[in-house]
Coordinates of C-alpha atoms in Angstrom, one line a residue:
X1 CA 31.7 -32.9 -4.8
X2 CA 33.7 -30.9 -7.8
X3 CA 37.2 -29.2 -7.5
X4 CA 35.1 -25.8 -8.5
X5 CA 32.5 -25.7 -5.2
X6 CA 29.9 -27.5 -7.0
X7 CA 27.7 -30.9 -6.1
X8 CA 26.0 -32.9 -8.4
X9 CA 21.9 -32.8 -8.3
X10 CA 19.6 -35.2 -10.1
X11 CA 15.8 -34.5 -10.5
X12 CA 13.4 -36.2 -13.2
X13 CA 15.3 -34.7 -16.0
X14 CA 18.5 -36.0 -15.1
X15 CA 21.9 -33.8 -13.1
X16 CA 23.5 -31.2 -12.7
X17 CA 25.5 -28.7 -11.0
X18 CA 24.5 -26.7 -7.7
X19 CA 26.6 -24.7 -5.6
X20 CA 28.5 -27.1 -3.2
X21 CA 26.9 -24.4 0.0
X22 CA 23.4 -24.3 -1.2
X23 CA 20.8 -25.0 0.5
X24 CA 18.5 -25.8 -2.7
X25 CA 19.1 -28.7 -5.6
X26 CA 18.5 -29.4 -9.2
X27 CA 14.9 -27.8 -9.6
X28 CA 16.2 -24.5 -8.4
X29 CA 18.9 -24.7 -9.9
X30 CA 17.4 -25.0 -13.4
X31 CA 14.9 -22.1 -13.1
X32 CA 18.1 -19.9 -12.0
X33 CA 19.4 -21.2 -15.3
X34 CA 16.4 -20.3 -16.9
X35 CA 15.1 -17.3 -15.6
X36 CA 18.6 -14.8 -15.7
X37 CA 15.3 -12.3 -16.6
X38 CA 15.3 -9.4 -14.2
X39 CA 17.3 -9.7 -11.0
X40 CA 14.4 -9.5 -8.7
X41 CA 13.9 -12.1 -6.4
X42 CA 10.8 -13.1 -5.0
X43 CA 9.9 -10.4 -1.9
X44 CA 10.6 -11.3 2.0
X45 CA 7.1 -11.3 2.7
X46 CA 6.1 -14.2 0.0
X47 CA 9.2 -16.3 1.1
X48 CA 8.2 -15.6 4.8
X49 CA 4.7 -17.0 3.3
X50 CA 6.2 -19.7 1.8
X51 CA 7.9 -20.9 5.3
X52 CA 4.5 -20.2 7.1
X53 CA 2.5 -22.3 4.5
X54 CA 5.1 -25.3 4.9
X55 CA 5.2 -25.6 8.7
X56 CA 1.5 -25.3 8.4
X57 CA 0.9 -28.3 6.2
X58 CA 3.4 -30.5 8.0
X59 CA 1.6 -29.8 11.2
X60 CA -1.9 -30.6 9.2
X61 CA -0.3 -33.6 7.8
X62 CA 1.1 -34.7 11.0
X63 CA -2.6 -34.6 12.9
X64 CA -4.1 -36.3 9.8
X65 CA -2.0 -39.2 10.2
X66 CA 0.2 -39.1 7.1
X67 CA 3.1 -37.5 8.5
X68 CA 5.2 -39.1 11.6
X69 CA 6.1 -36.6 14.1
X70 CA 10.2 -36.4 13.7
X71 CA 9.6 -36.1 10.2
X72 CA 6.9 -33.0 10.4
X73 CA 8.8 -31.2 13.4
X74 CA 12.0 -31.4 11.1
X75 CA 10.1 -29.6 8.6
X76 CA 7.9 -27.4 10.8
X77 CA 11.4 -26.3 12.5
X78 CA 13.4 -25.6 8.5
X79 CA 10.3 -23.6 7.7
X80 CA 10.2 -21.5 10.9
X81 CA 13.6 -20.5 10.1
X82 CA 12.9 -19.8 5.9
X83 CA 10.1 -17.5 7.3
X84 CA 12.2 -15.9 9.8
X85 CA 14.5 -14.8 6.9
X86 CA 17.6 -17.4 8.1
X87 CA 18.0 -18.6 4.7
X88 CA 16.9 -15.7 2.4
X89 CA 20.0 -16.1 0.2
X90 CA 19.3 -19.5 -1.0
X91 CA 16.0 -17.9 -2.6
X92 CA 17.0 -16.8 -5.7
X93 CA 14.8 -17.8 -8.3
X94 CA 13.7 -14.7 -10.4
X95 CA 10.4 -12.8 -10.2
X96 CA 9.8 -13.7 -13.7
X97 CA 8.9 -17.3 -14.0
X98 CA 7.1 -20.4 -14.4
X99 CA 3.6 -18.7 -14.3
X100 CA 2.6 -21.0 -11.7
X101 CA 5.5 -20.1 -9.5
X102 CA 6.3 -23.9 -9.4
X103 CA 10.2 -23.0 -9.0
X104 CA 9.4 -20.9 -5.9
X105 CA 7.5 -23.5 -4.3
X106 CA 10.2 -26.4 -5.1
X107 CA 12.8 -23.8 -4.3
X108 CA 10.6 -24.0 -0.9
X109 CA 10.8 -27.6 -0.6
X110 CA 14.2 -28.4 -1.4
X111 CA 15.9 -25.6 1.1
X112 CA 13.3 -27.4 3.7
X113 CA 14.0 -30.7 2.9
X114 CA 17.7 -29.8 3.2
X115 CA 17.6 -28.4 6.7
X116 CA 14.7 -30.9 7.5
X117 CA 17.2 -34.0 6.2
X118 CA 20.6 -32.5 7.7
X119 CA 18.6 -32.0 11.5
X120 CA 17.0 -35.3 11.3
X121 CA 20.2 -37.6 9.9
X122 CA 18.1 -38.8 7.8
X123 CA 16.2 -38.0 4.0
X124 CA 13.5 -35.6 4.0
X125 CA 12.4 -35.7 0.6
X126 CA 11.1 -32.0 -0.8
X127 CA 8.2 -33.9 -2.9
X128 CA 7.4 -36.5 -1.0
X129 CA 7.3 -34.8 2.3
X130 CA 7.6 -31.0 2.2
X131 CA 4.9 -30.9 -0.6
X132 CA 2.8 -33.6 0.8
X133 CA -0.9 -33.1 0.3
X134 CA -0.1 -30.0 -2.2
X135 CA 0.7 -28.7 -5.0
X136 CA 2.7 -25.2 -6.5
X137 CA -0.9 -24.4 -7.6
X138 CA -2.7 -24.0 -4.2
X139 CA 0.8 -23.1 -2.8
X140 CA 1.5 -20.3 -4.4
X141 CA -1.8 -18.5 -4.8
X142 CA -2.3 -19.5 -0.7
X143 CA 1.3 -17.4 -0.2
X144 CA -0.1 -15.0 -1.9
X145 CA -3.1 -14.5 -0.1
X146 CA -0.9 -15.1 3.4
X147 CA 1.7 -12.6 2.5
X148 CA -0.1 -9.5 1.4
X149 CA -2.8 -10.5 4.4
X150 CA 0.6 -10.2 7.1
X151 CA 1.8 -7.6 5.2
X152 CA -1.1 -4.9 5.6
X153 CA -1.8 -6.5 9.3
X154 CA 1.6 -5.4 9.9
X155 CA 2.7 -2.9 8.5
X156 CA 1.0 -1.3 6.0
X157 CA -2.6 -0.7 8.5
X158 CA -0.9 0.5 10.7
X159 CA 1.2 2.8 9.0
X160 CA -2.0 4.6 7.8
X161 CA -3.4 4.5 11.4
X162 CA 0.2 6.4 12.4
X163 CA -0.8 9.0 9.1
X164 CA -4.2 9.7 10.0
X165 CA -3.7 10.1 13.5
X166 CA -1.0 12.8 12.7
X167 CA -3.3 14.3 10.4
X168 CA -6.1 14.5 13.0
X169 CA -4.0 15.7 15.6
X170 CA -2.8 18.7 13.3
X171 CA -6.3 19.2 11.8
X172 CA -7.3 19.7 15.9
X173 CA -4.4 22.5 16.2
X174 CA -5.2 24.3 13.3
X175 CA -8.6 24.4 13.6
X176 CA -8.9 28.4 14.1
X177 CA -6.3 29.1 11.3
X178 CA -9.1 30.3 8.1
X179 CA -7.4 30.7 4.9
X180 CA -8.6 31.1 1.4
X181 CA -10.3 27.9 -0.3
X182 CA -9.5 27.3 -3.8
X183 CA -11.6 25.3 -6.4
X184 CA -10.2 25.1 -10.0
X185 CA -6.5 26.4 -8.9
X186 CA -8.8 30.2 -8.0
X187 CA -9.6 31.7 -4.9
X188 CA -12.9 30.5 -3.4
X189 CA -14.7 30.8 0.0
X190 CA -12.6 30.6 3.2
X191 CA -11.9 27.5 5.1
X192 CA -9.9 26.6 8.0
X193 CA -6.7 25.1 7.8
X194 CA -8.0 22.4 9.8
X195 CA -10.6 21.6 7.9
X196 CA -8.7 21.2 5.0
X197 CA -6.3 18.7 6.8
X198 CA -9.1 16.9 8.4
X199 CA -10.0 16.3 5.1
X200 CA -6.9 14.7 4.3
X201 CA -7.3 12.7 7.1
X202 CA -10.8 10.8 6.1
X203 CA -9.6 10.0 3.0
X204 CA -6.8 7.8 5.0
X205 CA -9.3 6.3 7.4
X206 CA -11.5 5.8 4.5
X207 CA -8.5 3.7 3.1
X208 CA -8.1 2.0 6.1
X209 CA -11.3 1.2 5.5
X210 CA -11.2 -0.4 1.8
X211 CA -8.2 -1.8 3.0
X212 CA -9.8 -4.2 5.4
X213 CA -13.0 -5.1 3.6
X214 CA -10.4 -6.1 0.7
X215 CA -8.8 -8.3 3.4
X216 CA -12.1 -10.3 3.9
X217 CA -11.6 -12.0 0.8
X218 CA -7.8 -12.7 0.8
X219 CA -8.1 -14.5 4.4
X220 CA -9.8 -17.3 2.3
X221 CA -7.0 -19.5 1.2
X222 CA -6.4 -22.0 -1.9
X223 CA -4.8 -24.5 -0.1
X224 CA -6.6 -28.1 -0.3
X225 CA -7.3 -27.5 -3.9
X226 CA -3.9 -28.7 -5.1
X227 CA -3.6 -29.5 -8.8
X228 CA -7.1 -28.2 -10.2
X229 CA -9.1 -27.4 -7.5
X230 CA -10.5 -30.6 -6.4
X231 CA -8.3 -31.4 -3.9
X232 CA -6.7 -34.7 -5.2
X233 CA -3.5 -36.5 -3.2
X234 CA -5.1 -34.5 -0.2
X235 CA -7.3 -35.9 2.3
X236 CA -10.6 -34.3 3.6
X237 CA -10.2 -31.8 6.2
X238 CA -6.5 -30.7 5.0
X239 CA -7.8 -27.1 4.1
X240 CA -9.1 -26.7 6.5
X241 CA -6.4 -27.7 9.1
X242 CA -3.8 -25.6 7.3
X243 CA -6.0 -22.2 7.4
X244 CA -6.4 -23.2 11.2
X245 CA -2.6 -23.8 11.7
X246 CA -2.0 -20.6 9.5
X247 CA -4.4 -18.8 11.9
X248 CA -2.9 -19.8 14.8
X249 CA 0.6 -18.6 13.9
X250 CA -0.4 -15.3 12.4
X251 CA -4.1 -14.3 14.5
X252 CA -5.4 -13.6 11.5
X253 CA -8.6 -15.3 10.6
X254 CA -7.4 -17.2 7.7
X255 CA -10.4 -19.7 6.4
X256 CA -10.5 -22.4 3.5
X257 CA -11.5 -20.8 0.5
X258 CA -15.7 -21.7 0.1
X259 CA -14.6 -22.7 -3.8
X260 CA -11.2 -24.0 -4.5
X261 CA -11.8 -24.1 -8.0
X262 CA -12.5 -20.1 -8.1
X263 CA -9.0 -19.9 -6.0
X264 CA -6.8 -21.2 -8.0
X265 CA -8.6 -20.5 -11.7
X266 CA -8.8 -16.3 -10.6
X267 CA -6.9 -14.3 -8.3
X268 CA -9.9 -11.7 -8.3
X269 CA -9.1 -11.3 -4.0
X270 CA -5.6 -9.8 -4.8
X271 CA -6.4 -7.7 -7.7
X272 CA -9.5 -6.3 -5.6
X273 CA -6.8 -5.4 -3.1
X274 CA -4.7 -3.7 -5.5
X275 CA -7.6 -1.5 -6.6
X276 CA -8.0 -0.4 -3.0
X277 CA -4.4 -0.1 -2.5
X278 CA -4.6 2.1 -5.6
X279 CA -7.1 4.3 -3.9
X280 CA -5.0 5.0 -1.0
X281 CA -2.1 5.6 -3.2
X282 CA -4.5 8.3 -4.8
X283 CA -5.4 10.1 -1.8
X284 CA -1.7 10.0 -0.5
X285 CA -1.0 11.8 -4.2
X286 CA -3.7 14.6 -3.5
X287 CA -2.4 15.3 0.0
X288 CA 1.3 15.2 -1.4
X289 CA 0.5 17.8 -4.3
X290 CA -1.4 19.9 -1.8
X291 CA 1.3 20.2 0.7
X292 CA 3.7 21.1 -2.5
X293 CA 1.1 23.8 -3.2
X294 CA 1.0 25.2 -0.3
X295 CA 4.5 24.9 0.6
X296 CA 5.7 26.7 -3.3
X297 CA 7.3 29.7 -3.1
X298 CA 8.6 30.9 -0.6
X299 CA 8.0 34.5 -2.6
X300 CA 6.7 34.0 -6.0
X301 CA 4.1 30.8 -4.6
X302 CA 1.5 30.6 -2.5
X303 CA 3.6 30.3 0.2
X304 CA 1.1 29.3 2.8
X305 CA 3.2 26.9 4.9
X306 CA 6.6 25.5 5.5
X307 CA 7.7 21.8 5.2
X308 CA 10.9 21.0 7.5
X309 CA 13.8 21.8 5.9
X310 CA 15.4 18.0 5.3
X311 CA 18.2 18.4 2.7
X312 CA 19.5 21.3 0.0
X313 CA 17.0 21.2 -2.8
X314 CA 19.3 22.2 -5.5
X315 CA 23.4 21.4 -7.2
X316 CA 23.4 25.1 -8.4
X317 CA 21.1 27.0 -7.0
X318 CA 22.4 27.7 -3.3
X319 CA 19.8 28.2 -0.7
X320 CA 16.9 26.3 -2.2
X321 CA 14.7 23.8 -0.6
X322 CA 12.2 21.4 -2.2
X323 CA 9.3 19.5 -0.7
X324 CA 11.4 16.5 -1.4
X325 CA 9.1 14.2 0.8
X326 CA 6.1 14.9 -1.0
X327 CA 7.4 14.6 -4.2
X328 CA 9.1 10.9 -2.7
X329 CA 5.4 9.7 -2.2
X330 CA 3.8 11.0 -5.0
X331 CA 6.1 8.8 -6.4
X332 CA 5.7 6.0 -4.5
X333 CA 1.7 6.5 -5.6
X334 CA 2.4 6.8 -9.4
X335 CA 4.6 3.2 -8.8
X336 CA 1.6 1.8 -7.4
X337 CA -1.2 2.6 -9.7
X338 CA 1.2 1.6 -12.3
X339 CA 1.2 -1.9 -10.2
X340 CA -2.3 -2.0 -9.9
X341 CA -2.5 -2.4 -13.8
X342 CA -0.2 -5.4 -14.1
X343 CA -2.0 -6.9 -11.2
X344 CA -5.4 -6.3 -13.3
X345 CA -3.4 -7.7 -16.5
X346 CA -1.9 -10.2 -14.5
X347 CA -5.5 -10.9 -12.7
X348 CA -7.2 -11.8 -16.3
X349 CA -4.6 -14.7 -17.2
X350 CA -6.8 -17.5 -15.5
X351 CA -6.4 -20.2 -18.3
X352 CA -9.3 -22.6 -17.1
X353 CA -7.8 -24.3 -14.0
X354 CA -5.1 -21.9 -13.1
X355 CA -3.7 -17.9 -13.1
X356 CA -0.4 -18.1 -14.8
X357 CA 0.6 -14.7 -13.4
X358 CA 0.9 -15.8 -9.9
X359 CA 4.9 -14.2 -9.3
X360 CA 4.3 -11.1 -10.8
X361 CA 1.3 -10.8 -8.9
X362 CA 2.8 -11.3 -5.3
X363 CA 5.6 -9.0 -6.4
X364 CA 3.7 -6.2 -7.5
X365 CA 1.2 -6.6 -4.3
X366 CA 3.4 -6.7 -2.1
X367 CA 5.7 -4.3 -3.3
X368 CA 3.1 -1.9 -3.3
X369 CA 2.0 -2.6 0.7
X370 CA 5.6 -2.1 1.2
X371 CA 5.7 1.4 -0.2
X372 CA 2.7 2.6 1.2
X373 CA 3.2 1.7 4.1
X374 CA 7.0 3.3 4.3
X375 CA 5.4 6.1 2.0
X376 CA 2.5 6.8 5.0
X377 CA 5.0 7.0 7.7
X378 CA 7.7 9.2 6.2
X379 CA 4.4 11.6 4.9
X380 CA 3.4 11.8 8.4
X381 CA 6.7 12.2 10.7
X382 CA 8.6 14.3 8.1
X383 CA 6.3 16.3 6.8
X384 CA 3.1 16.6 7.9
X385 CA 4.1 16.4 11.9
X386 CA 6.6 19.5 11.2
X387 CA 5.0 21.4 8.9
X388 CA 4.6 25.3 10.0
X389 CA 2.1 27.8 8.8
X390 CA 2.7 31.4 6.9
X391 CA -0.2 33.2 9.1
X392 CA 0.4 36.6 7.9
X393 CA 0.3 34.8 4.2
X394 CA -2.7 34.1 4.7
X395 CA -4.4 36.9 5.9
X396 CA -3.2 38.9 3.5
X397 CA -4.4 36.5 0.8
X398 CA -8.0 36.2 2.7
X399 CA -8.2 39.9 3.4
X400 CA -7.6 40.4 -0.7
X401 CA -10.3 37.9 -2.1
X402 CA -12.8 39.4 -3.5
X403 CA -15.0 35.9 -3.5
X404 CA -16.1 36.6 -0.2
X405 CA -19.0 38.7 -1.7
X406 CA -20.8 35.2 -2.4
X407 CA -21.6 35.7 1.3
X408 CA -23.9 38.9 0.6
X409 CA -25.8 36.9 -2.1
X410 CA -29.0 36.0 -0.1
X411 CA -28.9 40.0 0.8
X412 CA -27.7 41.7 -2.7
X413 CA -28.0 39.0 -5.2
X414 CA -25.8 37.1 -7.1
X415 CA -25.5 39.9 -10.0
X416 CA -24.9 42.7 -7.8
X417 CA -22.4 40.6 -5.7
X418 CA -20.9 39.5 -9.4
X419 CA -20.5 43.5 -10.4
X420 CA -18.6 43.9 -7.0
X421 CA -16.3 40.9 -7.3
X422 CA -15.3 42.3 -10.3
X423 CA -14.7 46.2 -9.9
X424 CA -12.7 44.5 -6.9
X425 CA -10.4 42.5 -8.8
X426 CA -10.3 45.5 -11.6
X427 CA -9.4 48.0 -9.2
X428 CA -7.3 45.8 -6.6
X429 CA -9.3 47.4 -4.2
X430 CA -10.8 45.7 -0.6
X431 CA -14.0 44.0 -0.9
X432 CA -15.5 45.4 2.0
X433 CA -15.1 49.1 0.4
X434 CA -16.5 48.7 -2.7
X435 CA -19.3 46.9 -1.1
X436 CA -19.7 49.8 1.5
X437 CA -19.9 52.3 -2.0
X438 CA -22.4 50.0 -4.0
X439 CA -25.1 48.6 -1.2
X440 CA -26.7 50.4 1.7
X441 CA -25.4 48.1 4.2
X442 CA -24.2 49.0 7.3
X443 CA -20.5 48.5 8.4
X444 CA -21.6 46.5 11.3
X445 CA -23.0 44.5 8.6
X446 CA -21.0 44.6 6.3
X447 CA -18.2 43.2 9.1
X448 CA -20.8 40.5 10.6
X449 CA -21.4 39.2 7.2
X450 CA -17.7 39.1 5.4
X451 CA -16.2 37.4 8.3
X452 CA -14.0 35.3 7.0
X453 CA -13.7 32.6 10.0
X454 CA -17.7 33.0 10.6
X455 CA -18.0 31.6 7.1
X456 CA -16.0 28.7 7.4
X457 CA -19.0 27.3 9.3
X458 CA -21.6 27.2 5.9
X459 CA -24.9 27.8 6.0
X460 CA -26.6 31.2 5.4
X461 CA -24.2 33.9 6.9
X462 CA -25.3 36.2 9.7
X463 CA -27.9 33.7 10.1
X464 CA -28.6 32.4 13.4

């Protein structure tokens, strides 16, 4: 031990210094030297991963034979705790990497074989015995698969179950509210205002959806493959016993990937999840813009509802509030299309054997579960939950749209309705006189077939 709170560390390339407290030695320790790149370190759920994955091939190890028990309950019991978050500090290796994430994984092993050595009294070597049966290239693209698998089990599907249900719930409230449609930006036929938010709420279940079909593939797992995919310094039946252990400690129905090679050449599961994430990310940006929409004004906007009041929207301009929740995950959805495209970038880099991307991969995935997942939740319980509607707005708005002729077209025609619409808007006069001037119908009719809250229901109006 040094005067200055260091140790000496040796690995194949020879020592040097490590931090007299850490938990981690020289291979760490050099990619910390190396990397000083972005000041990200890998994300909770991949070092949560990284812990699962390690108790799980100790315990595989253990029921193959190769592993005595004290050894592999040493290291079952470090890795519990490194995916428990106990020892996220002495995880610091930098997002950006060895493309294999080799310095995570021995970052991994040396933490484990620390806390495995110190409760045992005895060496627990990170190579020999922590990485026993593996290597960082079905590691790594396994965590992968594991992390962003836990993540959307636990937070992020749920989250979206939370939106849509708040979605559907309000969708069922507002169900008799009718207000004016709008295609292109301009007033269209009527709709309700639940229909319009039940429509918002599909698009999440539809999500939900893509979400889970995604999910099919990443529950197959790299593991077994080890260096190149054909499984070498791993015994038969080691793939399979980690996906069961994995299984077992998650209940999610990991499974040994059906082609190794594939696994750890591509990482075609995660970027298919990243395109599905991207699609929820786009639906959560058209519900965001259409709740900022409706919620512009209050005067000179449309002005059709109110979003809860959560903080003072302006530093000079007393009195203003902004849909500041909205525009927080319309941001969130820009970052994660944006992540989407490094993953897709990321995704071609297979060299032959092996993806080279693998770090920037997990951290862009997983970020963007993260965010969607807090993005869902904050959509639906502060702003969607509390919104209130502008009733007399919209009255006035539907009571003024001269598009409501398109409902006397099977009775007038589409010309004579066009002449109407138009004189209407010219004149800024009510739809219902000038059609009372210009056709022959009767008032009863007239009323019967203008209804605005009959013709949210389609078909041929007045018709039975």
């Amino acid at each position: 031990m040094s005067e200055q709170g260091f140790r000496i560390e040796k690995d194949s390339m020879g020592e040097l210094q490590v931090p007299a407290q850490a938990l981690y030695a020289a291979q760490t320790q050099r990619a910390v030297d190396n990397f000083t790149i972005s000041g990200l370190a890998m994300p909770r759920r991949f070092i949560q991963a990284l812990g699962l994955v390690k108790a799980a091939t100790a315990e595989a190890n253990r029921d193959l034979g190769d592993l005595d028990d004290a050894v592999a309950g040493a290291i079952v019991t470090a890795a519990e705790a490194v995916a428990r978050g106990d020892h996220d500090a002495d995880f610091p290796v930098d997002v950006f990497q060895t493309g294999s994430g080799t310095s995570s994984n021995m970052n991994a092993n040396e933490v484990i074989g620390h806390l495995a050595s110190r409760a045992l009294g005895s060496t627990v070597h990170p190579n020999d015995h922590v990485n026993m049966s593996q290597s960082s290239n079905d590691v790594i693209p396994t965590a992968i698969h594991v992390s962003a698998a836990v993540a959307c089990a636990e937070d992020l599907l749920p989250a979206l179950e939370h939106l849509a249900v708040t979605l559907e719930a309000r969708a069922q409230e507002l169900e008799r509210i009718t207000k004016t449609g709008r295609t292109h930006l301009m007033d269209a036929m009527p709709v309700t205002l639940g229909q319009e938010v039940g429509g918002w709420a599909q698009q999440i279940r539809l999500g939900q959806d893509r979400v889970r079909a995604a999910l099919e593939r990443v529950h197959a797992l790299a593991q077994g493959g080890t260096a190149v995919g054909t499984g070498i310094n791993a015994r038969d039946g080691f793939g399979d016993a980690v996906a069961k252990a994995l299984s077992a400690r998650t209940g999610l129905p990991f499974r040994s990937s059906e082609n190794r090679f594939e696994s750890l050449s591509s990482q075609d599961a995660a970027v298919e999840l990243s395109g599905q994430l991207k699609v929820v990310a786009v639906s959560l940006m058209k519900i965001s813009n259409d709740l900022r929409w409706m919620n512009s004004g209050p005067l000179a906007g449309l002005g059709e509802i109110a979003l809860p009041a959560l903080q003072p929207g302006s530093s000079i301009m007393p009195g203003k509030v902004n849909p500041v929740i909205p525009e927080a995950v319309a941001q969130v959805s820009a970052q994660v299309i944006g992540n989407d495209s490094t993953i897709t970038v990321a995704g071609q880099s297979g060299s032959f054997q092996l993806n080279v991307m693998l770090p920037v991969i997990a951290h862009n995935l997983l970020q963007s579960i993260e965010l969607l997942a807090n993005g869902s939740r904050a959509l639906a319980d502060r702003a969607v939950a509390g919104f209130t509607v502008n009733q007399a707005r919209l009255e006035e708005a539907l009571g003024k749209n001269p598009i409501l002729v398109t409902a006397l077209n099977t009775v007038i025609g589409y010309e004579l309705g066009a002449s109407i619409a138009k004189r209407a808007y010219a004149e800024g006069r009510p739809l219902m006189e000038l059609a009372r001037e210009v056709t022959d119908l009767s008032d009863e009719e007239l009323e019967r077939l203008l209804d605005p809250a009959a013709l949210t229901a389609g078909g041929i109006p007045g018709s039975d």
